[in-house]
Amino acid sequence: MLNHHPLVFELEKLKESSREAVADSNAKIEDELKKYLHIERPVETHLRDIISKAKESDKAQLILVCGNVGDGKSHILSLLKDDIGTDFKVHNDATESFEPQGSCIDTLDEILTPFSDENIESARDKWILAINLGTLSNFLEEKSDRYQELRKYVEKNQILSSDVDVEPEQEEHQYFKFVNFTDYHLYTLTSQGIKAAIVDDLFDKVAANDKKNPIYRAYLSIKDEPWGEKCPVVLNYEFFLKEPNRKLLSSLLIQVLLKEKKIFSFRRLLNFIHDIIVPYNLELSSFDEYTKKIVTKWNTKKLPDYLIPFYLFENPNISKIFKGLGSMDPCLSRIEKLDERLIHLNITDKPSEHFQELLTEYSQAKELLEAIDKNNEKEKISRLYIRLYFFAYYREFEALDYFKDYSTALYAFNSGNIRALRSSYDMVKEAILKWNGNTSTMNKVLIPLAVNQEKYRVFKDVELEEVLPKKSTDKEVFLQFYPQLKLTFEHPSEKGKEITVDIDYSLYVLLRMVIKGYRPNQLDRRNYIKFTRFLDELTLSGASNQKLYVDEVNLGKAIDFIIAYNSKYEEFTFSKN
């Protein structure tokens, strides 16, 4: 007789809070699930090459393995134990000190003494240091007098900067090497858009019908149990087994990361897999309690609540990723074809008839259809239908946002393709001209007035000249790239000066809306204060020396007055046009 839920038992190992989540970089990986789920990432290949080259050096060698908490530094170092061998000493978790009274900075100073400016030329020590970026920054700030050489290396390679070159070339240094996990994303940028190969590979491993897969073995051990057919965890795992569903889940996750500018560690990715398969409110303290609730007290009407397509968009408090997914809820979109179906769904006495084609992949489709008919909450049934329809016909929803366009623009920027970048520059220029309101005159922008009034408008000429990238590449795939558009313009009144603006996905969407006639409100202006300042510098700079046009609000008619500055006489002139 089972004394625990085998599938939940294996999936809980993926949680960030689990004992198995933290790896020891000084020991080999022994856990079966960890070994099975391992995927060689580009950062691991890069680190292996660095270690190999550093081994050959007869000088002191310090390899900095930098990143953030949970991004897999310890995991990869434990996997590379054989590559490291006895040539290197490894120090991990730099936030801990050797002495109870000491700080992590004192510990680092003790370890890195051979690499101080006074010792480095004579030292022969070889160390691999796994260190979080914040700790590295604090150390160099406190001990910069002893480690000038190391500080210069970190600064030159922009290790602590979030604004790095695309695919940066690491400076060859006789003593120092580094790999920065934050430079590598869980997705790649290609000419066909964003690709999530790492996430897809991991999802495929979790779902694989493979005797080496402990998760799938656990699923097989319970799927024929009397209570198995009513278990939401089993139903969700069966949903996850379908490749199209995994692909869409992967795509949704990557879109959230890029749209919301989230930093997502590998450990959090594993935690996400657990969270979408095991509903948080069904994590019970004992297996007996769980089966008792499922078998004897199960309310069939609640079953749809725990299905991935519904559950995914209803629980923003689980994590920031779930909150981001909530903003992508297909219930927030409108599709004419779907509207017609919803009308029929809401007037029928037997809604299950409309769900049959959407539930064919569920082994317990019959129970689900019964649950739908028993549930008399029309709004809830409609939300379930839309979300199931979303997973079945995702392509119909793709045209409703700008993610594909933004991905294409991102690739154009990172590859330096000036022809492909033209549409992005044109979009920004048009949005700038329309930000404060549309004008019927080309290349003129409205000037916001200090006093609110509706009788007159003031605008000025503005020439927006883009500064195009000087470097280009024909690379098809970027492993490291800048995840925002960075567009540069010439300063309109200061020759030789350039102004650059970063455009993330949400700002990109806002600019597209402005072009269509949307007027940014005060909240928009506060949320995008950097863009507002960029726009003000482009449009207001030098306004005191330029012509200003004063127009009585009479759309379609000629400009009424012109204010101009005469530099010879140092005076303003006001004339009727």
Coordinates of C-alpha atoms in Angstrom, one line a residue:
M1 CA 0.0 0.0 0.0
L2 CA 1.3 3.5 -0.9
N3 CA 2.2 5.7 2.0
H4 CA 2.9 8.8 -0.1
H5 CA 1.9 10.3 -3.5
P6 CA 4.7 9.1 -5.8
L7 CA 4.2 11.8 -8.4
V8 CA 4.0 14.7 -5.9
F9 CA 7.0 13.2 -4.0
E10 CA 9.2 13.5 -7.2
L11 CA 7.8 16.8 -8.3
E12 CA 8.5 18.3 -4.8
K13 CA 12.2 17.8 -5.4
L14 CA 11.9 20.6 -8.0
K15 CA 10.7 23.2 -5.5
E16 CA 13.1 26.0 -4.5
S17 CA 12.6 25.1 -0.8
S18 CA 13.4 21.4 -1.2
R19 CA 16.6 19.9 0.2
E20 CA 17.5 18.7 -3.3
A21 CA 17.4 22.3 -4.7
V22 CA 20.8 23.3 -3.3
A23 CA 23.9 21.6 -4.8
D24 CA 27.3 21.3 -3.2
S25 CA 29.9 22.5 -5.7
N26 CA 32.6 20.4 -4.0
A27 CA 30.7 17.1 -4.4
K28 CA 29.5 15.1 -7.4
I29 CA 25.8 15.0 -8.1
E30 CA 24.3 11.7 -6.8
D31 CA 20.6 12.4 -6.9
E32 CA 18.9 10.4 -9.6
L33 CA 16.4 13.1 -10.6
K34 CA 19.1 15.8 -10.7
K35 CA 21.3 13.7 -13.0
Y36 CA 18.4 12.9 -15.3
L37 CA 17.2 16.4 -15.6
H38 CA 20.6 17.9 -16.3
I39 CA 20.8 19.9 -19.6
E40 CA 24.1 21.2 -20.8
R41 CA 23.7 24.9 -21.2
P42 CA 26.0 27.2 -23.2
V43 CA 27.4 28.7 -20.0
E44 CA 28.5 25.2 -18.9
T45 CA 30.4 24.7 -22.2
H46 CA 32.0 28.1 -21.9
L47 CA 33.1 27.4 -18.3
R48 CA 34.5 24.0 -19.2
D49 CA 36.7 25.6 -21.9
I50 CA 37.9 28.2 -19.5
I51 CA 38.9 25.6 -16.9
S52 CA 40.7 23.6 -19.6
K53 CA 42.8 26.6 -20.7
A54 CA 43.5 27.7 -17.1
K55 CA 44.9 24.3 -16.3
E56 CA 47.6 24.7 -18.8
S57 CA 48.9 28.0 -17.3
D58 CA 51.9 28.0 -15.1
K59 CA 50.7 31.3 -13.5
A60 CA 48.2 31.9 -10.7
Q61 CA 44.6 31.5 -12.0
L62 CA 41.4 32.9 -10.6
I63 CA 38.2 31.9 -12.4
L64 CA 35.2 34.0 -11.3
V65 CA 31.9 32.1 -11.7
C66 CA 29.5 35.1 -11.3
G67 CA 25.7 35.3 -11.2
N68 CA 22.7 35.6 -8.9
V69 CA 21.2 33.3 -6.3
G70 CA 19.7 30.1 -7.7
D71 CA 21.1 30.4 -11.3
G72 CA 22.9 27.1 -11.1
K73 CA 26.5 28.0 -10.3
S74 CA 26.8 25.3 -7.7
H75 CA 25.0 22.7 -9.8
I76 CA 27.3 23.2 -12.8
L77 CA 30.5 23.2 -10.6
S78 CA 29.4 19.9 -9.1
L79 CA 28.9 18.5 -12.6
L80 CA 32.3 19.7 -13.6
K81 CA 34.0 18.0 -10.7
D82 CA 36.0 15.7 -13.0
D83 CA 37.1 18.6 -15.2
I84 CA 38.2 20.6 -12.2
G85 CA 40.1 17.6 -10.7
T86 CA 42.8 18.5 -8.1
D87 CA 44.2 21.5 -10.1
F88 CA 41.8 24.0 -8.5
K89 CA 40.4 24.8 -5.1
V90 CA 36.8 25.7 -5.2
H91 CA 35.0 28.2 -2.9
N92 CA 31.3 28.5 -3.1
D93 CA 28.6 30.5 -1.3
A94 CA 30.8 33.6 -0.7
T95 CA 28.2 35.0 1.7
E96 CA 29.5 32.7 4.4
S97 CA 32.6 33.4 6.5
F98 CA 35.3 31.1 7.9
E99 CA 35.0 32.7 11.3
P100 CA 31.8 33.3 13.2
Q101 CA 33.0 36.9 14.1
G102 CA 34.2 37.5 10.5
S103 CA 32.3 38.7 7.4
C104 CA 32.1 37.1 4.0
I105 CA 34.3 40.0 2.8
D106 CA 37.0 38.9 5.3
T107 CA 36.7 35.3 4.0
L108 CA 37.1 36.4 0.4
D109 CA 40.1 38.5 1.4
E110 CA 41.7 35.5 2.9
I111 CA 41.1 33.3 -0.1
L112 CA 42.1 35.9 -2.7
T113 CA 45.3 37.0 -0.9
P114 CA 47.4 35.3 -3.6
F115 CA 45.6 37.4 -6.2
S116 CA 46.3 40.7 -4.4
D117 CA 48.4 43.2 -6.3
E118 CA 51.5 42.5 -4.1
N119 CA 51.3 38.7 -4.4
I120 CA 49.9 37.9 -7.8
E121 CA 53.1 37.8 -9.9
S122 CA 54.8 35.3 -7.6
A123 CA 51.7 33.2 -6.7
R124 CA 50.8 29.8 -8.3
D125 CA 47.5 29.2 -6.7
K126 CA 44.5 28.2 -8.7
W127 CA 41.0 29.0 -7.5
I128 CA 37.5 28.8 -8.8
L129 CA 35.3 31.3 -7.0
A130 CA 31.5 31.0 -7.3
I131 CA 30.3 34.5 -6.3
N132 CA 27.1 36.5 -6.5
L133 CA 27.5 39.8 -8.3
G134 CA 26.4 41.9 -5.2
T135 CA 29.1 40.3 -3.1
L136 CA 31.8 40.8 -5.7
S137 CA 30.8 44.5 -5.9
N138 CA 31.0 44.9 -2.2
F139 CA 34.3 43.1 -2.0
L140 CA 35.9 45.3 -4.6
E141 CA 34.6 48.4 -3.0
E142 CA 35.9 47.5 0.5
K143 CA 39.2 46.0 -0.6
S144 CA 40.0 48.0 -3.8
D145 CA 43.3 49.2 -2.3
R146 CA 44.7 45.6 -2.3
Y147 CA 43.0 44.4 -5.6
Q148 CA 43.5 47.1 -8.2
E149 CA 44.4 44.6 -10.9
L150 CA 41.3 42.5 -10.2
R151 CA 39.1 45.6 -10.1
K152 CA 40.3 46.9 -13.4
Y153 CA 39.7 43.5 -15.0
V154 CA 36.1 43.4 -13.6
E155 CA 35.4 46.9 -14.9
K156 CA 37.0 46.4 -18.3
N157 CA 34.9 43.3 -18.9
Q158 CA 31.7 45.0 -17.5
I159 CA 31.1 42.0 -15.2
L160 CA 29.0 44.2 -12.8
S161 CA 27.2 46.1 -15.6
S162 CA 23.8 45.1 -16.9
D163 CA 24.5 47.1 -20.1
V164 CA 27.0 44.8 -21.9
D165 CA 27.9 44.4 -25.6
V166 CA 26.2 41.8 -27.7
E167 CA 28.2 38.6 -27.5
P168 CA 31.1 40.4 -25.8
E169 CA 34.7 39.1 -26.3
Q170 CA 36.4 38.4 -23.1
E171 CA 39.7 40.2 -22.6
E172 CA 42.5 37.6 -22.3
H173 CA 44.2 38.0 -19.0
Q174 CA 47.2 36.0 -17.7
Y175 CA 45.7 35.6 -14.2
F176 CA 41.9 36.2 -14.3
K177 CA 39.1 34.5 -16.2
F178 CA 35.3 34.7 -15.7
V179 CA 31.9 33.5 -16.8
N180 CA 28.8 35.5 -15.9
F181 CA 25.6 33.5 -15.6
T182 CA 23.5 36.7 -15.9
D183 CA 24.8 37.1 -19.5
Y184 CA 23.0 33.9 -20.5
H185 CA 19.2 33.7 -20.9
L186 CA 16.9 30.7 -20.7
Y187 CA 16.1 31.6 -24.4
T188 CA 18.0 32.5 -27.5
L189 CA 17.4 35.2 -30.1
T190 CA 17.1 34.1 -33.7
S191 CA 16.2 35.5 -37.1
Q192 CA 12.8 33.6 -36.6
G193 CA 12.2 35.2 -33.2
I194 CA 12.7 34.0 -29.6
K195 CA 13.5 30.3 -29.1
A196 CA 13.3 28.6 -25.8
A197 CA 15.5 25.5 -26.4
I198 CA 16.6 25.1 -22.8
V199 CA 13.1 25.4 -21.4
D200 CA 11.7 23.1 -24.1
D201 CA 14.4 20.5 -23.5
L202 CA 13.8 20.5 -19.7
F203 CA 10.0 20.2 -20.2
D204 CA 10.6 17.3 -22.6
K205 CA 12.7 15.5 -20.0
V206 CA 10.1 15.9 -17.3
A207 CA 7.5 14.4 -19.6
A208 CA 9.6 11.7 -21.3
N209 CA 8.4 8.1 -21.3
D210 CA 11.9 7.0 -20.3
K211 CA 12.8 4.4 -17.6
K212 CA 15.5 6.8 -16.4
N213 CA 12.8 9.5 -15.7
P214 CA 11.7 9.2 -12.0
I215 CA 8.8 11.5 -12.6
Y216 CA 7.3 9.4 -15.4
R217 CA 7.9 6.2 -13.4
A218 CA 6.0 7.8 -10.5
Y219 CA 3.1 8.7 -12.8
L220 CA 2.9 5.1 -14.1
S221 CA 2.8 3.7 -10.5
I222 CA -0.4 5.6 -9.6
K223 CA -2.3 6.3 -12.8
D224 CA -4.3 3.0 -12.4
E225 CA -5.0 3.6 -8.6
P226 CA -8.7 3.9 -7.8
W227 CA -8.2 7.5 -6.8
G228 CA -5.8 8.3 -9.7
E229 CA -8.6 9.2 -12.2
K230 CA -9.8 11.9 -9.9
C231 CA -6.4 13.3 -9.0
P232 CA -5.7 16.8 -10.4
V233 CA -2.0 16.2 -10.2
V234 CA -2.3 13.2 -12.5
L235 CA -4.6 15.1 -14.8
N236 CA -2.2 18.0 -15.0
Y237 CA 0.8 15.8 -15.7
E238 CA -1.2 14.1 -18.5
F239 CA -1.9 17.5 -19.9
F240 CA 1.8 18.3 -19.6
L241 CA 2.7 15.1 -21.5
K242 CA 1.2 16.5 -24.7
E243 CA 4.0 18.3 -26.7
P244 CA 1.8 21.2 -28.0
N245 CA 0.8 22.0 -24.5
R246 CA 4.4 22.0 -23.3
K247 CA 5.5 24.2 -26.2
L248 CA 2.8 26.8 -25.4
L249 CA 3.6 26.7 -21.7
S250 CA 7.3 27.3 -22.6
S251 CA 6.4 30.2 -24.9
L252 CA 4.2 31.8 -22.3
L253 CA 6.9 31.6 -19.7
I254 CA 9.5 33.2 -22.1
Q255 CA 7.1 35.9 -23.0
V256 CA 6.5 36.8 -19.4
L257 CA 10.3 36.9 -18.7
L258 CA 10.8 39.3 -21.7
K259 CA 7.7 41.4 -21.3
E260 CA 8.1 41.8 -17.5
K261 CA 11.9 42.0 -17.6
K262 CA 12.1 39.2 -15.0
I263 CA 15.4 37.6 -14.0
F264 CA 14.6 33.9 -13.9
S265 CA 17.1 31.4 -12.5
F266 CA 17.3 27.7 -13.4
R267 CA 16.2 26.8 -9.9
R268 CA 13.0 28.9 -10.4
L269 CA 12.4 27.2 -13.7
L270 CA 12.3 23.9 -11.9
N271 CA 10.1 25.4 -9.2
F272 CA 7.7 26.6 -12.0
I273 CA 7.3 23.1 -13.3
H274 CA 6.2 21.9 -9.8
D275 CA 3.8 24.9 -9.4
I276 CA 1.9 24.3 -12.6
I277 CA 1.4 20.6 -12.1
V278 CA 0.7 20.5 -8.3
P279 CA -2.0 23.0 -7.3
Y280 CA -0.8 24.9 -4.2
N281 CA -4.1 24.3 -2.3
L282 CA -3.8 20.6 -2.7
E283 CA -0.4 20.3 -1.0
L284 CA -1.7 18.5 2.0
S285 CA 0.4 17.5 5.1
S286 CA -0.2 13.7 4.7
F287 CA -0.9 11.3 1.9
D288 CA -3.9 9.8 3.8
E289 CA -5.4 13.3 4.1
Y290 CA -4.9 13.8 0.4
T291 CA -6.5 10.6 -0.8
K292 CA -9.3 11.0 1.7
K293 CA -10.1 14.4 0.2
I294 CA -9.8 13.1 -3.4
V295 CA -11.7 9.8 -2.9
T296 CA -14.4 10.5 -0.3
K297 CA -14.9 14.3 -0.2
W298 CA -14.1 15.4 -3.7
N299 CA -16.4 18.0 -5.0
T300 CA -16.6 17.3 -8.8
K301 CA -17.6 20.9 -9.4
K302 CA -14.2 22.1 -8.2
L303 CA -12.2 19.8 -10.6
P304 CA -11.8 22.3 -13.4
D305 CA -10.3 24.9 -11.0
Y306 CA -7.2 22.8 -10.7
L307 CA -6.6 22.2 -14.4
I308 CA -3.5 23.8 -15.9
P309 CA -5.3 26.0 -18.5
F310 CA -7.6 27.4 -15.8
Y311 CA -5.3 27.4 -12.8
L312 CA -2.4 29.1 -14.7
F313 CA -4.3 32.4 -15.0
E314 CA -6.2 32.5 -11.7
N315 CA -3.4 32.5 -9.1
P316 CA -1.3 35.7 -9.4
N317 CA -0.2 35.4 -5.8
I318 CA 1.8 32.2 -6.3
S319 CA 4.8 34.0 -7.8
K320 CA 5.8 37.0 -9.9
I321 CA 5.7 34.7 -12.9
F322 CA 2.1 33.7 -12.2
K323 CA 1.3 37.4 -11.8
G324 CA 2.8 38.0 -15.3
L325 CA 0.8 35.1 -16.7
G326 CA -2.3 36.7 -15.3
S327 CA -1.8 39.7 -17.5
M328 CA -1.7 37.4 -20.5
D329 CA -4.9 35.7 -19.7
P330 CA -6.8 35.0 -23.0
C331 CA -10.0 36.1 -21.2
L332 CA -8.6 39.6 -21.6
S333 CA -8.6 39.3 -25.4
R334 CA -11.5 39.5 -27.8
I335 CA -11.8 37.3 -30.9
E336 CA -15.0 37.6 -32.9
K337 CA -15.2 33.9 -33.7
L338 CA -14.9 33.1 -30.0
D339 CA -17.5 35.7 -29.0
E340 CA -20.1 33.9 -31.1
R341 CA -19.3 30.6 -29.4
L342 CA -19.6 32.2 -25.9
I343 CA -23.0 33.5 -26.7
H344 CA -24.2 30.0 -27.5
L345 CA -22.4 28.6 -24.4
N346 CA -24.2 31.0 -22.1
I347 CA -27.7 30.3 -23.4
T348 CA -27.5 26.5 -23.4
D349 CA -28.7 24.2 -20.6
K350 CA -26.0 21.7 -21.3
P351 CA -22.6 23.5 -21.7
S352 CA -20.6 20.3 -21.8
E353 CA -21.7 19.8 -25.5
H354 CA -19.5 22.8 -26.4
F355 CA -16.5 21.5 -24.5
Q356 CA -16.2 18.1 -26.0
E357 CA -13.7 19.0 -28.7
L358 CA -11.5 20.8 -26.2
L359 CA -11.3 17.9 -23.7
T360 CA -10.5 15.0 -26.0
E361 CA -6.9 14.8 -24.7
Y362 CA -7.9 14.4 -21.1
S363 CA -8.2 10.7 -20.0
Q364 CA -11.0 11.7 -17.6
A365 CA -12.9 13.8 -20.2
K366 CA -16.2 12.3 -19.1
E367 CA -15.8 13.3 -15.4
L368 CA -14.8 16.8 -16.6
L369 CA -17.8 17.2 -18.8
E370 CA -20.0 16.1 -15.9
A371 CA -18.3 18.7 -13.7
I372 CA -19.0 21.4 -16.2
D373 CA -22.7 20.6 -16.4
K374 CA -23.0 20.5 -12.6
N375 CA -21.4 24.0 -12.3
N376 CA -24.0 26.7 -12.7
E377 CA -21.5 29.6 -12.6
K378 CA -21.8 30.9 -16.2
E379 CA -18.9 33.3 -15.9
K380 CA -16.6 30.6 -14.6
I381 CA -17.6 28.2 -17.3
S382 CA -17.0 30.9 -20.0
R383 CA -13.5 31.5 -18.5
L384 CA -12.7 27.8 -18.6
Y385 CA -13.9 27.5 -22.2
I386 CA -11.8 30.5 -23.4
R387 CA -8.6 29.1 -21.7
L388 CA -9.1 25.6 -23.1
Y389 CA -9.8 27.1 -26.5
F390 CA -6.6 29.2 -26.1
F391 CA -4.5 26.0 -25.7
A392 CA -6.2 24.3 -28.5
Y393 CA -6.1 27.2 -31.0
Y394 CA -3.3 29.4 -29.8
R395 CA -2.4 30.7 -33.3
E396 CA -5.7 32.7 -33.4
F397 CA -4.5 34.7 -30.4
E398 CA -0.9 35.5 -31.6
A399 CA -2.0 38.4 -33.8
L400 CA -3.5 40.2 -30.8
D401 CA -0.2 41.4 -29.3
Y402 CA 3.1 42.7 -30.6
F403 CA 5.4 40.0 -29.2
K404 CA 6.4 38.6 -32.6
D405 CA 7.1 42.1 -34.0
Y406 CA 9.1 43.0 -30.9
S407 CA 11.2 39.8 -31.2
T408 CA 11.9 40.7 -34.9
A409 CA 13.0 44.2 -33.9
L410 CA 15.1 42.8 -31.1
Y411 CA 17.0 40.6 -33.5
A412 CA 17.5 43.5 -35.9
F413 CA 19.0 45.6 -33.2
N414 CA 21.3 42.9 -31.8
S415 CA 22.5 41.9 -35.3
G416 CA 23.0 45.6 -36.3
N417 CA 20.7 45.1 -39.4
I418 CA 20.0 48.8 -40.3
R419 CA 17.4 48.0 -43.0
A420 CA 15.4 45.9 -40.6
L421 CA 15.8 48.5 -37.8
R422 CA 14.2 51.2 -40.0
S423 CA 10.7 50.3 -39.0
S424 CA 11.6 50.6 -35.3
Y425 CA 13.2 54.1 -35.8
D426 CA 10.2 55.2 -37.9
M427 CA 7.8 53.9 -35.1
V428 CA 9.6 55.9 -32.4
K429 CA 9.8 59.1 -34.5
E430 CA 6.1 58.9 -35.3
A431 CA 5.2 58.2 -31.7
I432 CA 7.3 61.2 -30.5
L433 CA 5.4 63.5 -32.9
K434 CA 2.1 62.2 -31.6
W435 CA 2.9 61.8 -27.9
N436 CA 1.4 65.1 -26.8
G437 CA -1.3 65.0 -29.5
N438 CA -1.5 64.7 -33.2
T439 CA -0.7 67.6 -35.6
S440 CA -1.8 68.0 -39.2
T441 CA 1.6 69.4 -40.1
M442 CA 4.6 67.2 -40.9
N443 CA 7.7 67.2 -38.5
K444 CA 6.1 69.4 -35.9
V445 CA 5.5 68.5 -32.3
L446 CA 3.1 69.9 -29.8
I447 CA 4.7 71.7 -26.8
P448 CA 3.0 71.0 -23.5
L449 CA 2.0 74.3 -21.8
A450 CA 2.4 75.0 -18.1
V451 CA -1.2 76.3 -17.9
N452 CA -4.1 74.1 -19.0
Q453 CA -6.2 75.7 -21.6
E454 CA -8.1 74.6 -24.7
K455 CA -7.9 77.7 -26.9
Y456 CA -4.4 77.6 -28.3
R457 CA -1.8 75.1 -29.1
V458 CA 2.0 75.7 -29.4
F459 CA 4.3 73.5 -31.5
K460 CA 7.7 73.6 -33.1
D461 CA 9.7 72.1 -35.9
V462 CA 11.6 69.0 -34.9
E463 CA 14.1 67.1 -37.1
L464 CA 14.7 63.6 -35.8
E465 CA 17.9 62.0 -37.2
E466 CA 18.7 58.4 -36.2
V467 CA 22.2 57.2 -35.4
L468 CA 22.5 53.7 -37.0
P469 CA 24.6 50.9 -35.6
K470 CA 28.2 50.8 -37.0
K471 CA 28.6 47.0 -36.4
S472 CA 26.6 44.3 -38.0
T473 CA 26.7 40.5 -38.0
D474 CA 25.0 37.7 -40.0
K475 CA 24.7 35.5 -36.9
E476 CA 21.5 33.4 -37.0
V477 CA 21.4 32.7 -33.2
F478 CA 22.4 34.9 -30.2
L479 CA 23.1 33.2 -26.9
Q480 CA 24.0 36.5 -25.3
F481 CA 22.1 39.6 -26.3
Y482 CA 20.7 42.9 -25.1
P483 CA 17.0 42.1 -24.2
Q484 CA 15.7 45.6 -25.1
L485 CA 15.8 47.9 -28.1
K486 CA 18.5 50.6 -27.7
L487 CA 17.9 53.3 -30.3
T488 CA 20.1 56.4 -30.7
F489 CA 19.3 59.8 -32.2
E490 CA 21.3 62.9 -32.9
H491 CA 20.8 65.7 -30.4
P492 CA 18.8 68.4 -32.3
S493 CA 20.6 71.4 -30.8
E494 CA 24.1 70.2 -29.7
K495 CA 26.2 69.0 -32.6
G496 CA 28.0 65.7 -32.1
K497 CA 25.9 64.8 -29.0
E498 CA 23.7 61.6 -29.1
I499 CA 20.7 60.6 -27.1
T500 CA 19.8 56.9 -26.5
V501 CA 16.6 55.4 -25.3
D502 CA 15.9 51.8 -24.2
I503 CA 12.6 50.4 -25.3
D504 CA 11.3 47.4 -23.5
Y505 CA 8.3 45.4 -24.6
S506 CA 5.7 47.4 -22.6
L507 CA 7.0 50.7 -23.9
Y508 CA 7.0 49.2 -27.4
V509 CA 3.3 48.4 -27.0
L510 CA 2.6 51.9 -25.7
L511 CA 4.3 53.6 -28.6
R512 CA 2.3 51.4 -31.1
M513 CA -0.8 52.5 -29.3
V514 CA 0.2 56.2 -29.5
I515 CA 0.6 55.9 -33.2
K516 CA -3.0 54.6 -33.4
G517 CA -4.3 57.6 -31.5
Y518 CA -3.9 56.8 -27.8
R519 CA -2.9 59.7 -25.6
P520 CA -0.5 58.8 -22.7
N521 CA -2.0 59.7 -19.3
Q522 CA -0.1 60.9 -16.2
L523 CA 0.4 57.3 -15.1
D524 CA 2.0 56.4 -18.4
R525 CA 4.3 59.4 -18.2
R526 CA 5.4 58.4 -14.7
N527 CA 5.8 54.7 -15.6
Y528 CA 8.0 55.7 -18.5
I529 CA 9.8 58.7 -17.0
K530 CA 13.1 57.9 -18.8
F531 CA 11.3 58.0 -22.2
T532 CA 9.5 61.2 -21.2
R533 CA 12.8 62.8 -20.4
F534 CA 14.3 61.5 -23.6
L535 CA 11.4 63.0 -25.6
D536 CA 11.6 66.3 -23.8
E537 CA 15.3 66.6 -24.6
L538 CA 14.7 65.8 -28.2
T539 CA 11.8 68.1 -28.7
L540 CA 12.3 71.0 -26.1
S541 CA 16.0 71.4 -26.3
G542 CA 16.9 74.7 -27.9
A543 CA 13.2 75.8 -28.1
S544 CA 14.1 79.3 -27.0
N545 CA 16.1 79.8 -30.1
Q546 CA 13.7 78.3 -32.6
K547 CA 10.4 79.3 -34.2
L548 CA 7.3 78.4 -32.2
Y549 CA 4.0 78.2 -33.9
V550 CA 0.9 79.3 -32.0
D551 CA -2.4 77.9 -33.4
E552 CA -5.9 78.7 -32.3
V553 CA -7.7 75.4 -32.0
N554 CA -9.3 75.3 -35.4
L555 CA -8.2 71.9 -36.9
G556 CA -7.7 71.9 -40.6
K557 CA -6.9 75.7 -40.9
A558 CA -3.6 77.4 -41.3
I559 CA -1.2 78.3 -38.5
D560 CA -2.3 81.6 -36.9
F561 CA 0.9 83.1 -35.4
I562 CA 4.7 82.6 -35.4
I563 CA 7.1 83.4 -32.5
A564 CA 10.7 83.7 -33.6
Y565 CA 14.0 84.7 -32.0
N566 CA 16.3 87.2 -33.9
S567 CA 19.8 86.5 -32.8
K568 CA 21.2 89.6 -34.4
Y569 CA 19.0 91.9 -32.4
E570 CA 18.6 89.5 -29.5
E571 CA 14.8 89.9 -29.5
F572 CA 11.7 87.9 -30.1
T573 CA 9.2 88.7 -32.9
F574 CA 5.5 87.8 -32.8
S575 CA 3.8 87.8 -36.2
K576 CA 0.6 86.7 -37.8
N577 CA 1.2 83.9 -40.3

